[in-house]
Short mmCIF file of C-alpha atoms in Angstrom, two decimals:
data_model
loop_
_atom_site.label_atom_id
_atom_site.label_comp_id
_atom_site.label_asym_id
_atom_site.label_seq_id
_atom_site.Cartn_x
_atom_site.Cartn_y
_atom_site.Cartn_z
CA MET A 1 -39.82 20.26 5.98
CA GLY A 2 -39.23 20.94 2.29
CA ILE A 3 -36.95 23.55 0.79
CA PHE A 4 -37.54 23.11 -2.90
CA ASN A 5 -40.65 22.83 -5.00
CA ARG A 6 -42.36 19.67 -6.16
CA LYS A 7 -41.55 18.24 -9.57
CA ALA A 8 -41.86 20.65 -12.43
CA ASN A 9 -44.57 18.62 -14.17
CA GLU A 10 -47.10 19.42 -11.43
CA THR A 11 -49.58 22.08 -12.47
CA ALA A 12 -49.20 25.66 -11.38
CA THR A 13 -52.69 25.51 -9.86
CA ALA A 14 -51.80 22.56 -7.65
CA VAL A 15 -48.64 24.26 -6.43
CA ALA A 16 -50.49 27.47 -5.70
CA THR A 17 -53.02 25.72 -3.46
CA LEU A 18 -50.40 23.98 -1.29
CA PRO A 19 -50.45 25.36 2.27
CA VAL A 20 -47.33 27.30 3.23
CA ASP A 21 -45.45 25.89 6.21
CA PRO A 22 -44.68 28.88 8.51
CA ALA A 23 -41.30 27.37 9.43
CA LEU A 24 -40.50 26.96 5.73
CA ALA A 25 -41.61 30.49 4.91
CA ALA A 26 -39.33 31.82 7.65
CA LEU A 27 -36.32 30.51 5.74
CA THR A 28 -36.99 32.84 2.81
CA GLY A 29 -34.02 35.04 2.03
CA ASP A 30 -30.55 35.26 0.57
CA TYR A 31 -27.73 33.20 2.06
CA THR A 32 -23.95 33.24 1.72
CA ILE A 33 -22.07 29.95 1.84
CA ASP A 34 -19.64 29.86 4.77
CA PRO A 35 -16.42 28.34 3.37
CA ALA A 36 -14.98 27.83 6.86
CA HIS A 37 -17.76 25.35 7.65
CA SER A 38 -18.35 23.92 4.17
CA SER A 39 -16.51 21.39 2.04
CA ILE A 40 -16.47 20.70 -1.69
CA GLY A 41 -14.48 17.65 -2.67
CA PHE A 42 -14.15 14.57 -4.83
CA THR A 43 -13.26 10.89 -4.80
CA VAL A 44 -11.65 9.10 -7.75
CA ARG A 45 -10.32 5.56 -8.23
CA HIS A 46 -6.53 5.35 -8.52
CA ALA A 47 -4.64 2.47 -10.17
CA MET A 48 -7.86 0.43 -10.22
CA VAL A 49 -7.53 -0.59 -6.55
CA THR A 50 -7.84 2.40 -4.22
CA ASN A 51 -9.47 5.81 -3.90
CA VAL A 52 -7.88 9.25 -3.89
CA ARG A 53 -9.82 11.98 -2.10
CA GLY A 54 -9.37 15.68 -2.47
CA THR A 55 -10.97 19.01 -1.65
CA PHE A 56 -11.05 22.54 -3.01
CA ALA A 57 -10.03 24.80 -0.13
CA GLU A 58 -11.27 28.03 -1.72
CA HIS A 59 -14.85 28.42 -2.84
CA GLU A 60 -17.73 30.85 -2.50
CA GLY A 61 -21.39 30.85 -3.31
CA THR A 62 -24.90 31.99 -2.61
CA LEU A 63 -28.30 30.45 -2.02
CA LYS A 64 -31.62 32.12 -2.64
CA LEU A 65 -34.37 30.34 -0.71
CA ASP A 66 -38.04 31.18 -1.15
CA GLY A 67 -40.10 29.30 1.42
CA SER A 68 -43.43 30.53 0.08
CA ASN A 69 -42.55 29.66 -3.53
CA PRO A 70 -39.73 27.08 -3.29
CA GLY A 71 -39.47 26.73 -7.05
CA ALA A 72 -37.94 30.23 -7.11
CA SER A 73 -34.97 29.06 -5.02
CA ALA A 74 -31.53 29.04 -6.63
CA ALA A 75 -27.87 28.28 -5.96
CA ALA A 76 -24.57 29.52 -7.39
CA ILE A 77 -21.09 28.22 -6.50
CA ASP A 78 -17.62 29.25 -7.70
CA VAL A 79 -14.66 26.98 -6.90
CA LYS A 80 -11.02 28.09 -7.24
CA ILE A 81 -9.23 25.28 -9.08
CA ALA A 82 -5.78 26.28 -7.81
CA SER A 83 -6.91 25.48 -4.27
CA ILE A 84 -7.14 21.73 -5.01
CA ASP A 85 -5.66 19.63 -2.20
CA THR A 86 -5.18 15.85 -2.25
CA GLY A 87 -2.48 15.84 0.40
CA ILE A 88 0.42 15.36 -2.07
CA ALA A 89 1.96 18.52 -3.55
CA ASP A 90 3.28 16.88 -6.74
CA ARG A 91 -0.10 15.35 -7.51
CA ASP A 92 -1.86 18.67 -6.84
CA GLY A 93 0.54 20.39 -9.23
CA HIS A 94 -0.23 17.82 -11.92
CA LEU A 95 -3.97 18.33 -11.43
CA ARG A 96 -3.54 22.10 -11.83
CA SER A 97 -1.56 21.63 -15.06
CA GLY A 98 -2.78 21.45 -18.63
CA ASP A 99 -3.05 17.67 -18.38
CA PHE A 100 -6.10 18.15 -16.17
CA PHE A 101 -7.73 21.42 -15.07
CA ASP A 102 -5.31 23.96 -16.59
CA ALA A 103 -5.91 26.23 -13.60
CA GLU A 104 -3.92 29.13 -15.04
CA GLN A 105 -6.18 29.46 -18.09
CA PHE A 106 -9.40 28.28 -16.41
CA PRO A 107 -9.20 29.36 -12.76
CA LEU A 108 -12.80 28.59 -11.77
CA MET A 109 -15.19 25.67 -11.74
CA THR A 110 -18.77 26.93 -11.48
CA PHE A 111 -22.24 25.58 -10.84
CA ARG A 112 -25.48 27.46 -11.54
CA SER A 113 -28.75 25.78 -10.60
CA LYS A 114 -31.74 25.75 -12.94
CA GLU A 115 -34.35 23.60 -11.20
CA ALA A 116 -34.96 21.40 -8.18
CA GLU A 117 -37.35 18.66 -7.15
CA GLN A 118 -38.26 16.91 -3.93
CA LEU A 119 -37.46 13.19 -3.84
CA GLY A 120 -39.17 12.57 -0.51
CA GLY A 121 -38.73 13.85 3.02
CA ASP A 122 -35.67 16.10 3.21
CA LYS A 123 -34.07 14.66 0.07
CA TYR A 124 -33.85 16.72 -3.11
CA ARG A 125 -32.30 16.79 -6.56
CA VAL A 126 -30.90 20.08 -7.83
CA THR A 127 -30.07 20.33 -11.52
CA GLY A 128 -27.98 22.98 -13.17
CA ASP A 129 -24.95 23.83 -15.30
CA LEU A 130 -21.48 22.69 -14.24
CA THR A 131 -18.64 24.43 -16.05
CA ILE A 132 -15.10 23.03 -15.97
CA LYS A 133 -12.47 24.57 -18.25
CA ASP A 134 -14.46 25.72 -21.30
CA VAL A 135 -17.11 22.97 -21.14
CA THR A 136 -20.59 23.39 -19.64
CA LYS A 137 -22.83 20.39 -19.10
CA GLN A 138 -25.87 19.58 -17.00
CA LEU A 139 -25.30 18.11 -13.55
CA ALA A 140 -27.85 16.70 -11.11
CA ILE A 141 -26.86 16.82 -7.42
CA ASP A 142 -28.72 14.73 -4.85
CA LEU A 143 -28.97 16.68 -1.59
CA GLU A 144 -30.26 16.22 1.93
CA PHE A 145 -31.46 19.24 3.89
CA ASN A 146 -29.89 19.03 7.35
CA GLY A 147 -32.02 21.73 8.93
CA THR A 148 -31.57 25.22 10.27
CA ALA A 149 -30.09 26.64 13.46
CA THR A 150 -28.97 29.89 15.05
CA ASP A 151 -25.27 29.79 15.89
CA VAL A 152 -23.52 31.33 18.93
CA TYR A 153 -23.01 34.58 16.99
CA GLY A 154 -26.71 34.93 16.21
CA ASN A 155 -26.36 33.88 12.56
CA GLU A 156 -29.22 31.87 11.07
CA ARG A 157 -27.74 28.90 9.23
CA VAL A 158 -29.03 26.24 6.87
CA GLY A 159 -27.17 23.04 6.03
CA PHE A 160 -27.13 20.67 3.07
CA GLU A 161 -25.02 17.67 2.13
CA GLY A 162 -25.01 15.78 -1.12
CA SER A 163 -23.17 14.13 -3.96
CA ALA A 164 -23.10 13.57 -7.69
CA GLU A 165 -21.20 11.33 -10.10
CA ILE A 166 -19.66 12.55 -13.33
CA LEU A 167 -17.45 11.21 -16.09
CA ARG A 168 -14.50 13.58 -16.14
CA SER A 169 -14.01 12.95 -19.86
CA ASP A 170 -17.34 14.72 -20.49
CA TRP A 171 -15.58 17.92 -19.37
CA GLY A 172 -12.39 17.30 -21.37
CA LEU A 173 -10.37 15.86 -18.46
CA THR A 174 -8.98 12.92 -20.40
CA TRP A 175 -5.38 12.45 -19.24
CA ASN A 176 -4.52 8.88 -18.24
CA ALA A 177 -1.75 6.29 -18.19
CA ALA A 178 -2.00 2.57 -18.88
CA LEU A 179 -0.97 0.11 -16.17
CA GLU A 180 1.27 -2.85 -16.93
CA THR A 181 -1.23 -5.15 -15.23
CA GLY A 182 -4.11 -3.76 -17.30
CA GLY A 183 -6.47 -0.90 -16.72
CA VAL A 184 -5.61 2.75 -16.26
CA MET A 185 -4.10 5.01 -13.62
CA VAL A 186 -7.16 7.24 -13.05
CA SER A 187 -10.81 6.25 -13.42
CA ASP A 188 -13.12 8.25 -15.62
CA LYS A 189 -15.84 8.22 -12.97
CA VAL A 190 -15.51 10.87 -10.26
CA LYS A 191 -17.77 11.36 -7.23
CA LEU A 192 -18.34 14.96 -6.18
CA ASN A 193 -19.14 15.64 -2.53
CA PHE A 194 -20.83 18.72 -1.06
CA ASP A 195 -21.23 19.69 2.59
CA ILE A 196 -22.68 23.17 2.72
CA SER A 197 -23.37 25.56 5.58
CA ALA A 198 -24.84 28.93 4.58
CA ILE A 199 -25.59 32.04 6.63
CA LYS A 200 -28.69 34.15 6.06
CA ASN A 201 -27.83 37.67 4.93
CA ALA A 202 -28.96 40.60 7.04
CA ALA A 203 -32.17 42.15 5.79
#
């Protein structure tokens, strides 16, 4: 079952004649991301030999799903930089500092979708603007739609999980330190991870 529209280069006429899946149409509505059951995190190579993983504990966002016209769907996410957690307080403090995110001056990382395409089955690619500090660049996130369910409280939920890779230097996160054995302390490449559960808003 598809959430998003086909590729943008398909003609409007072809899209208009596609039959509407009743189950898909039933998903139409506005959703609020549930931070208690969602995770936004990252993985980065440390000292050339191991990975450091972290999450952002505080985030919020919305989804707008249109099952009858999936191309009208949209997503918006705001992440509080100060909530970064890698499990080591000193490292988290360094990441919040001016060497990296400068959380005091730039408290939020944001994503605003612009388009989406189906890659096959329940796999999609959502493209939009990622803003970190004062830099905004395009980001493509590969997602898998995990389905929909009604929870024990009667909330209708949808779930997505996905990832994207960025070069942190593209967003001005350039701090590093050289290693005596060669290489650098922190890799430029960072993998972003998304595990999203969203609740449909009451009509």
